[in-house]
Amino acid sequence: MTVYTGGCQCGAVRFRASGTPHHASICHCRMCQKAFGAYYAPLVSVRKMEFEWTRGQRKTFRSSNLVSRGFCGDCGTPLTYEAPDGMAVAAGAFDDPSAFAPSIQWGVEAKIDFVDHLHELPGARTEDDPEAESFQRELVSYQHPDDDTPVWPPEDHA
Ligand SMILES: [Zn+2]
Ligand SMILES: [Zn+2]
């Protein structure tokens, strides 16, 4: 059985999903845009998987009478979409989001027009920007690593 782990940016909330994802999708609806602070929301349905919270607990916001949105109360990372027919987890919160290629787009009536053209934008690598060099050199990440950790945060963060 395939095991997928993930969690929020600060590491206070971690989870594990085992089995085969029902599907991965992106949702363009206005509620998902708002909940993710994004142009659309990438979600992995875990309704047919074994799912457990392995560290901490999400907070939830009830975004409608039928749906709750889970997030980390410490760092704000969006984590779940919880509906009567099951739960979906924010794809980017998994340790390896590339494991979940989306197969459908929901809520396309609310799709922002330029979303269909993002791949046409010019691209730049971080290391090719000379102004980013000293920033990158001084930068120390406090983001939880993309693996489970026995203790978090490490003591030298404090
Ligand atoms: Zn967090
Ligand atoms: Zn949506």
PDB file of C-alpha atoms and ligand atoms in Angstrom:
ATOM      1  CA  MET A   1       0.000   0.000   0.000  1.00  0.00           C
ATOM      2  CA  THR A   2       1.381   3.370  -0.997  1.00  0.00           C
ATOM      3  CA  VAL A   3       1.836   5.844   1.850  1.00  0.00           C
ATOM      4  CA  TYR A   4       1.732   9.590   1.293  1.00  0.00           C
ATOM      5  CA  THR A   5       2.768  12.013   4.039  1.00  0.00           C
ATOM      6  CA  GLY A   6       2.399  15.741   4.348  1.00  0.00           C
ATOM      7  CA  GLY A   7       1.618  18.660   6.592  1.00  0.00           C
ATOM      8  CA  CYS A   8       1.536  22.392   6.977  1.00  0.00           C
ATOM      9  CA  GLN A   9       4.403  24.784   6.389  1.00  0.00           C
ATOM     10  CA  CYS A  10       5.352  25.168  10.067  1.00  0.00           C
ATOM     11  CA  GLY A  11       5.103  21.438  10.861  1.00  0.00           C
ATOM     12  CA  ALA A  12       2.607  21.719  13.735  1.00  0.00           C
ATOM     13  CA  VAL A  13       0.152  19.566  11.739  1.00  0.00           C
ATOM     14  CA  ARG A  14       1.212  16.401   9.917  1.00  0.00           C
ATOM     15  CA  PHE A  15      -0.831  13.687   8.219  1.00  0.00           C
ATOM     16  CA  ARG A  16      -0.530  10.329   6.490  1.00  0.00           C
ATOM     17  CA  ALA A  17      -2.752   8.911   3.739  1.00  0.00           C
ATOM     18  CA  SER A  18      -2.433   5.287   2.652  1.00  0.00           C
ATOM     19  CA  GLY A  19      -3.857   3.579  -0.424  1.00  0.00           C
ATOM     20  CA  THR A  20      -4.961   4.894  -3.785  1.00  0.00           C
ATOM     21  CA  PRO A  21      -6.225   8.476  -4.118  1.00  0.00           C
ATOM     22  CA  HIS A  22      -9.798   8.687  -5.432  1.00  0.00           C
ATOM     23  CA  HIS A  23      -8.668  11.468  -7.726  1.00  0.00           C
ATOM     24  CA  ALA A  24      -6.854  14.782  -7.803  1.00  0.00           C
ATOM     25  CA  SER A  25      -8.530  17.912  -9.102  1.00  0.00           C
ATOM     26  CA  ILE A  26      -8.319  21.642  -9.232  1.00  0.00           C
ATOM     27  CA  CYS A  27     -11.304  23.760  -8.251  1.00  0.00           C
ATOM     28  CA  HIS A  28     -11.877  27.242  -9.631  1.00  0.00           C
ATOM     29  CA  CYS A  29     -14.865  28.142  -7.462  1.00  0.00           C
ATOM     30  CA  ARG A  30     -14.755  31.443  -5.573  1.00  0.00           C
ATOM     31  CA  MET A  31     -14.798  29.674  -2.203  1.00  0.00           C
ATOM     32  CA  CYS A  32     -11.704  27.652  -3.076  1.00  0.00           C
ATOM     33  CA  GLN A  33      -9.946  30.742  -4.442  1.00  0.00           C
ATOM     34  CA  LYS A  34     -10.559  32.511  -1.149  1.00  0.00           C
ATOM     35  CA  ALA A  35      -9.760  29.562   1.119  1.00  0.00           C
ATOM     36  CA  PHE A  36      -6.435  28.963  -0.621  1.00  0.00           C
ATOM     37  CA  GLY A  37      -5.595  32.610  -1.330  1.00  0.00           C
ATOM     38  CA  ALA A  38      -4.989  31.452  -4.872  1.00  0.00           C
ATOM     39  CA  TYR A  39      -6.357  31.473  -8.430  1.00  0.00           C
ATOM     40  CA  TYR A  40      -7.636  27.914  -7.888  1.00  0.00           C
ATOM     41  CA  ALA A  41      -7.337  25.102  -5.375  1.00  0.00           C
ATOM     42  CA  PRO A  42      -5.481  21.814  -5.975  1.00  0.00           C
ATOM     43  CA  LEU A  43      -7.119  18.999  -4.015  1.00  0.00           C
ATOM     44  CA  VAL A  44      -6.555  15.263  -3.586  1.00  0.00           C
ATOM     45  CA  SER A  45      -9.616  13.261  -2.602  1.00  0.00           C
ATOM     46  CA  VAL A  46      -8.714  10.860   0.217  1.00  0.00           C
ATOM     47  CA  ARG A  47     -12.214   9.442   0.641  1.00  0.00           C
ATOM     48  CA  LYS A  48     -11.085   5.928  -0.313  1.00  0.00           C
ATOM     49  CA  MET A  49      -7.791   6.090   1.556  1.00  0.00           C
ATOM     50  CA  GLU A  50      -6.808   5.406   5.134  1.00  0.00           C
ATOM     51  CA  PHE A  51      -6.153   8.853   6.552  1.00  0.00           C
ATOM     52  CA  GLU A  52      -4.753   9.934   9.915  1.00  0.00           C
ATOM     53  CA  TRP A  53      -3.444  13.088  11.537  1.00  0.00           C
ATOM     54  CA  THR A  54       0.003  12.144  12.860  1.00  0.00           C
ATOM     55  CA  ARG A  55       0.912  15.413  14.579  1.00  0.00           C
ATOM     56  CA  GLY A  56      -1.322  18.136  15.938  1.00  0.00           C
ATOM     57  CA  GLN A  57      -4.800  18.897  14.668  1.00  0.00           C
ATOM     58  CA  ARG A  58      -6.161  21.166  12.012  1.00  0.00           C
ATOM     59  CA  LYS A  59      -8.457  24.015  12.840  1.00  0.00           C
ATOM     60  CA  THR A  60     -11.582  24.272  10.741  1.00  0.00           C
ATOM     61  CA  PHE A  61     -13.640  27.078   9.302  1.00  0.00           C
ATOM     62  CA  ARG A  62     -17.187  26.244   8.301  1.00  0.00           C
ATOM     63  CA  SER A  63     -17.387  27.917   4.883  1.00  0.00           C
ATOM     64  CA  SER A  64     -20.993  26.816   4.275  1.00  0.00           C
ATOM     65  CA  ASN A  65     -23.686  24.714   5.910  1.00  0.00           C
ATOM     66  CA  LEU A  66     -22.193  21.657   4.168  1.00  0.00           C
ATOM     67  CA  VAL A  67     -18.453  22.212   3.993  1.00  0.00           C
ATOM     68  CA  SER A  68     -15.591  22.843   6.426  1.00  0.00           C
ATOM     69  CA  ARG A  69     -12.120  24.014   5.482  1.00  0.00           C
ATOM     70  CA  GLY A  70      -9.196  22.751   7.529  1.00  0.00           C
ATOM     71  CA  PHE A  71      -6.007  24.742   8.050  1.00  0.00           C
ATOM     72  CA  CYS A  72      -3.078  25.008  10.440  1.00  0.00           C
ATOM     73  CA  GLY A  73      -3.981  27.349  13.286  1.00  0.00           C
ATOM     74  CA  ASP A  74      -0.319  28.260  13.758  1.00  0.00           C
ATOM     75  CA  CYS A  75       0.862  29.028  10.218  1.00  0.00           C
ATOM     76  CA  GLY A  76      -2.357  29.212   8.196  1.00  0.00           C
ATOM     77  CA  THR A  77      -1.529  26.615   5.562  1.00  0.00           C
ATOM     78  CA  PRO A  78      -4.767  25.418   3.902  1.00  0.00           C
ATOM     79  CA  LEU A  79      -5.112  21.686   4.491  1.00  0.00           C
ATOM     80  CA  THR A  80      -8.557  20.248   3.746  1.00  0.00           C
ATOM     81  CA  TYR A  81     -11.917  20.514   2.079  1.00  0.00           C
ATOM     82  CA  GLU A  82     -14.388  18.464   4.138  1.00  0.00           C
ATOM     83  CA  ALA A  83     -17.801  17.700   2.632  1.00  0.00           C
ATOM     84  CA  PRO A  84     -20.533  15.159   3.446  1.00  0.00           C
ATOM     85  CA  ASP A  85     -19.218  12.811   0.713  1.00  0.00           C
ATOM     86  CA  GLY A  86     -15.650  12.841   2.022  1.00  0.00           C
ATOM     87  CA  MET A  87     -12.498  14.841   2.493  1.00  0.00           C
ATOM     88  CA  ALA A  88      -9.948  16.234   0.072  1.00  0.00           C
ATOM     89  CA  VAL A  89      -6.475  17.386   1.070  1.00  0.00           C
ATOM     90  CA  ALA A  90      -4.594  20.359  -0.359  1.00  0.00           C
ATOM     91  CA  ALA A  91      -2.238  18.843  -2.930  1.00  0.00           C
ATOM     92  CA  GLY A  92       0.588  21.260  -2.138  1.00  0.00           C
ATOM     93  CA  ALA A  93       0.548  20.236   1.524  1.00  0.00           C
ATOM     94  CA  PHE A  94       1.712  16.720   0.637  1.00  0.00           C
ATOM     95  CA  ASP A  95       5.452  16.132   0.900  1.00  0.00           C
ATOM     96  CA  ASP A  96       5.434  15.258  -2.809  1.00  0.00           C
ATOM     97  CA  PRO A  97       2.673  17.132  -4.618  1.00  0.00           C
ATOM     98  CA  SER A  98       3.953  15.827  -7.950  1.00  0.00           C
ATOM     99  CA  ALA A  99       2.498  12.424  -6.997  1.00  0.00           C
ATOM    100  CA  PHE A 100      -1.004  13.683  -7.769  1.00  0.00           C
ATOM    101  CA  ALA A 101      -1.579  14.774 -11.347  1.00  0.00           C
ATOM    102  CA  PRO A 102      -5.036  16.346 -11.481  1.00  0.00           C
ATOM    103  CA  SER A 103      -7.552  14.655 -13.776  1.00  0.00           C
ATOM    104  CA  ILE A 104     -10.435  17.148 -13.638  1.00  0.00           C
ATOM    105  CA  GLN A 105     -11.226  20.849 -13.105  1.00  0.00           C
ATOM    106  CA  TRP A 106     -14.267  21.771 -11.048  1.00  0.00           C
ATOM    107  CA  GLY A 107     -16.119  25.085 -10.976  1.00  0.00           C
ATOM    108  CA  VAL A 108     -14.910  26.191 -14.412  1.00  0.00           C
ATOM    109  CA  GLU A 109     -17.698  28.805 -14.585  1.00  0.00           C
ATOM    110  CA  ALA A 110     -15.597  30.787 -12.083  1.00  0.00           C
ATOM    111  CA  LYS A 111     -12.252  30.151 -13.773  1.00  0.00           C
ATOM    112  CA  ILE A 112     -10.153  33.322 -14.037  1.00  0.00           C
ATOM    113  CA  ASP A 113      -9.425  33.931 -17.737  1.00  0.00           C
ATOM    114  CA  PHE A 114      -5.631  34.224 -17.496  1.00  0.00           C
ATOM    115  CA  VAL A 115      -5.341  30.872 -15.737  1.00  0.00           C
ATOM    116  CA  ASP A 116      -5.475  29.205 -19.159  1.00  0.00           C
ATOM    117  CA  HIS A 117      -2.379  31.199 -20.185  1.00  0.00           C
ATOM    118  CA  LEU A 118      -0.066  30.780 -17.171  1.00  0.00           C
ATOM    119  CA  HIS A 119       2.134  28.304 -19.035  1.00  0.00           C
ATOM    120  CA  GLU A 120       2.768  30.968 -21.707  1.00  0.00           C
ATOM    121  CA  LEU A 121       4.384  33.401 -19.245  1.00  0.00           C
ATOM    122  CA  PRO A 122       8.135  33.955 -19.384  1.00  0.00           C
ATOM    123  CA  GLY A 123       9.937  31.925 -16.710  1.00  0.00           C
ATOM    124  CA  ALA A 124      12.980  32.658 -14.578  1.00  0.00           C
ATOM    125  CA  ARG A 125      15.142  30.462 -12.347  1.00  0.00           C
ATOM    126  CA  THR A 126      15.844  31.803  -8.843  1.00  0.00           C
ATOM    127  CA  GLU A 127      19.617  31.505  -9.256  1.00  0.00           C
ATOM    128  CA  ASP A 128      19.522  33.531 -12.480  1.00  0.00           C
ATOM    129  CA  ASP A 129      18.341  36.660 -10.645  1.00  0.00           C
ATOM    130  CA  PRO A 130      21.462  38.535  -9.428  1.00  0.00           C
ATOM    131  CA  GLU A 131      19.396  40.606  -6.980  1.00  0.00           C
ATOM    132  CA  ALA A 132      18.187  37.418  -5.312  1.00  0.00           C
ATOM    133  CA  GLU A 133      21.707  36.148  -4.669  1.00  0.00           C
ATOM    134  CA  SER A 134      22.419  37.728  -1.276  1.00  0.00           C
ATOM    135  CA  PHE A 135      18.827  37.074  -0.219  1.00  0.00           C
ATOM    136  CA  GLN A 136      19.268  33.414  -1.081  1.00  0.00           C
ATOM    137  CA  ARG A 137      22.657  33.256   0.634  1.00  0.00           C
ATOM    138  CA  GLU A 138      21.269  34.628   3.913  1.00  0.00           C
ATOM    139  CA  LEU A 139      17.998  32.744   3.818  1.00  0.00           C
ATOM    140  CA  VAL A 140      17.414  30.112   6.519  1.00  0.00           C
ATOM    141  CA  SER A 141      14.223  28.114   6.010  1.00  0.00           C
ATOM    142  CA  TYR A 142      11.938  27.405   8.969  1.00  0.00           C
ATOM    143  CA  GLN A 143       9.610  25.380   6.773  1.00  0.00           C
ATOM    144  CA  HIS A 144       9.077  21.791   7.862  1.00  0.00           C
ATOM    145  CA  PRO A 145      11.056  19.420   5.612  1.00  0.00           C
ATOM    146  CA  ASP A 146       9.264  17.160   3.123  1.00  0.00           C
ATOM    147  CA  ASP A 147       9.612  14.114   5.396  1.00  0.00           C
ATOM    148  CA  ASP A 148       8.229  13.097   8.764  1.00  0.00           C
ATOM    149  CA  THR A 149      10.379  14.295  11.679  1.00  0.00           C
ATOM    150  CA  PRO A 150      10.640  12.758  15.185  1.00  0.00           C
ATOM    151  CA  VAL A 151      10.728  16.200  16.822  1.00  0.00           C
ATOM    152  CA  TRP A 152       9.699  19.558  15.422  1.00  0.00           C
ATOM    153  CA  PRO A 153      10.739  22.306  15.500  1.00  0.00           C
ATOM    154  CA  PRO A 154      14.409  21.469  16.017  1.00  0.00           C
ATOM    155  CA  GLU A 155      15.837  23.169  19.112  1.00  0.00           C
ATOM    156  CA  ASP A 156      18.138  25.491  17.183  1.00  0.00           C
ATOM    157  CA  HIS A 157      15.125  27.295  15.719  1.00  0.00           C
ATOM    158  CA  ALA A 158      14.224  28.800  19.084  1.00  0.00           C
TER     159      ALA A 158
HETATM  160 ZN    ZN B   1       1.501  25.058  10.542  1.00  0.00          ZN
HETATM  161 ZN    ZN B   2     -14.194  24.856  -4.919  1.00  0.00          ZN
END
